Amino acid sequence: MTPDKDEIARRAAEAMWATDKASRHMGMEIAEVGPGRAVLRMKVRPEFCNGHGTCHGGFIFTLADSAFAFACNSHNKVTVANNCTISFLAPAREGDILHATAVEVHRGGRSGVTEVRVADQTGRAIALFRGHSTQIKGELVPGLTPEEAKR
């Protein structure tokens, strides 16, 4: 039986997660994954805080970037970032649970654009991230993707 798009996204995410030492080391969890979308969450640990007592922007960026990666690789085609931007809207603090919700807004040829909204546990927007991706050679799970989905 040919796997549907949700199954492809789930299995691609499992394959990526198995070797994603950085995201796991930071305590991230995959909350949701589907075709062109992903939600990751992470608790702001004390060692993530800067001299202002707020979460260092680099950790927020890393969470957003990981959600971006899972969303744009959800089609089982190896896809990498070629440029990303982030706007920080509000501070996150120690103990906050951040949710990064990534949604693919364009995918065509070998390129894509994905937007990520990072919010705290109350839903307050912390950051907005936009990533541009490039599909390169290979599949995360070889042979999983039906021929029509490879295009």
mmCIF file of C-alpha atoms in Angstrom, residues 42-131:
data_model
loop_
_atom_site.group_PDB
_atom_site.id
_atom_site.type_symbol
_atom_site.label_atom_id
_atom_site.label_comp_id
_atom_site.label_asym_id
_atom_site.label_seq_id
_atom_site.Cartn_x
_atom_site.Cartn_y
_atom_site.Cartn_z
ATOM 1 C CA MET A 42 10.938 23.578 24.096
ATOM 2 C CA LYS A 43 11.155 24.666 27.717
ATOM 3 C CA VAL A 44 13.397 27.672 28.381
ATOM 4 C CA ARG A 45 16.047 26.283 30.720
ATOM 5 C CA PRO A 46 18.196 28.476 33.013
ATOM 6 C CA GLU A 47 21.242 28.023 30.794
ATOM 7 C CA PHE A 48 19.284 29.478 27.842
ATOM 8 C CA CYS A 49 19.012 32.876 29.567
ATOM 9 C CA ASN A 50 21.254 35.835 28.792
ATOM 10 C CA GLY A 51 22.538 38.718 30.930
ATOM 11 C CA HIS A 52 19.115 40.394 30.776
ATOM 12 C CA GLY A 53 17.426 37.380 32.342
ATOM 13 C CA THR A 54 15.578 36.538 29.133
ATOM 14 C CA CYS A 55 15.959 33.675 26.684
ATOM 15 C CA HIS A 56 18.903 34.290 24.371
ATOM 16 C CA GLY A 57 17.697 34.933 20.830
ATOM 17 C CA GLY A 58 19.962 32.232 19.465
ATOM 18 C CA PHE A 59 17.988 29.564 21.314
ATOM 19 C CA ILE A 60 14.694 30.961 20.013
ATOM 20 C CA PHE A 61 16.159 31.003 16.491
ATOM 21 C CA THR A 62 17.322 27.397 16.892
ATOM 22 C CA LEU A 63 13.828 26.265 17.921
ATOM 23 C CA ALA A 64 12.295 28.071 14.935
ATOM 24 C CA ASP A 65 14.954 26.676 12.606
ATOM 25 C CA SER A 66 14.283 23.128 13.793
ATOM 26 C CA ALA A 67 10.532 23.513 13.220
ATOM 27 C CA PHE A 68 11.336 24.940 9.769
ATOM 28 C CA ALA A 69 13.536 21.918 9.019
ATOM 29 C CA PHE A 70 10.865 19.394 9.984
ATOM 30 C CA ALA A 71 8.216 21.222 7.935
ATOM 31 C CA CYS A 72 10.254 21.551 4.757
ATOM 32 C CA ASN A 73 11.566 17.963 4.964
ATOM 33 C CA SER A 74 8.070 16.549 5.527
ATOM 34 C CA HIS A 75 7.799 15.509 1.873
ATOM 35 C CA ASN A 76 10.687 13.037 2.352
ATOM 36 C CA LYS A 77 13.001 15.033 0.083
ATOM 37 C CA VAL A 78 16.265 16.162 1.674
ATOM 38 C CA THR A 79 15.840 19.924 2.036
ATOM 39 C CA VAL A 80 18.179 22.483 3.600
ATOM 40 C CA ALA A 81 17.986 26.150 4.527
ATOM 41 C CA ASN A 82 19.522 28.689 2.177
ATOM 42 C CA ASN A 83 18.585 31.781 4.208
ATOM 43 C CA CYS A 84 16.475 32.649 7.221
ATOM 44 C CA THR A 85 15.368 35.775 9.061
ATOM 45 C CA ILE A 86 13.801 36.298 12.455
ATOM 46 C CA SER A 87 12.031 39.173 14.177
ATOM 47 C CA PHE A 88 11.954 39.089 17.960
ATOM 48 C CA LEU A 89 8.658 40.470 19.264
ATOM 49 C CA ALA A 90 8.687 39.827 23.021
ATOM 50 C CA PRO A 91 11.045 38.277 25.558
ATOM 51 C CA ALA A 92 10.783 34.673 26.661
ATOM 52 C CA ARG A 93 11.771 33.851 30.225
ATOM 53 C CA GLU A 94 13.106 30.901 32.170
ATOM 54 C CA GLY A 95 10.426 28.238 32.557
ATOM 55 C CA ASP A 96 8.397 29.355 29.529
ATOM 56 C CA ILE A 97 7.294 26.619 27.148
ATOM 57 C CA LEU A 98 7.880 27.839 23.621
ATOM 58 C CA HIS A 99 5.945 26.455 20.657
ATOM 59 C CA ALA A 100 7.298 26.944 17.134
ATOM 60 C CA THR A 101 4.597 26.436 14.505
ATOM 61 C CA ALA A 102 6.013 26.092 10.986
ATOM 62 C CA VAL A 103 3.840 26.309 7.879
ATOM 63 C CA GLU A 104 5.068 25.964 4.317
ATOM 64 C CA VAL A 105 3.754 28.913 2.288
ATOM 65 C CA HIS A 106 5.423 28.069 -1.034
ATOM 66 C CA ARG A 107 6.985 24.978 -2.563
ATOM 67 C CA GLY A 108 7.927 24.856 -6.202
ATOM 68 C CA GLY A 109 10.721 23.190 -8.100
ATOM 69 C CA ARG A 110 13.578 22.835 -5.644
ATOM 70 C CA SER A 111 12.769 25.903 -3.521
ATOM 71 C CA GLY A 112 10.362 26.682 -0.730
ATOM 72 C CA VAL A 113 9.381 29.307 1.818
ATOM 73 C CA THR A 114 8.246 28.430 5.321
ATOM 74 C CA GLU A 115 6.982 30.762 8.039
ATOM 75 C CA VAL A 116 7.381 29.950 11.724
ATOM 76 C CA ARG A 117 5.586 31.606 14.620
ATOM 77 C CA VAL A 118 7.157 31.127 18.038
ATOM 78 C CA ALA A 119 4.778 31.655 20.964
ATOM 79 C CA ASP A 120 4.905 31.029 24.697
ATOM 80 C CA GLN A 121 2.540 28.801 26.683
ATOM 81 C CA THR A 122 -0.082 31.599 26.810
ATOM 82 C CA GLY A 123 -0.062 32.044 23.025
ATOM 83 C CA ARG A 124 1.832 35.353 23.206
ATOM 84 C CA ALA A 125 3.956 35.838 20.086
ATOM 85 C CA ILE A 126 7.680 35.748 20.859
ATOM 86 C CA ALA A 127 9.177 35.718 17.345
ATOM 87 C CA LEU A 128 8.394 35.432 13.645
ATOM 88 C CA PHE A 129 10.809 33.482 11.440
ATOM 89 C CA ARG A 130 10.873 33.085 7.663
ATOM 90 C CA GLY A 131 13.034 30.429 6.038
#
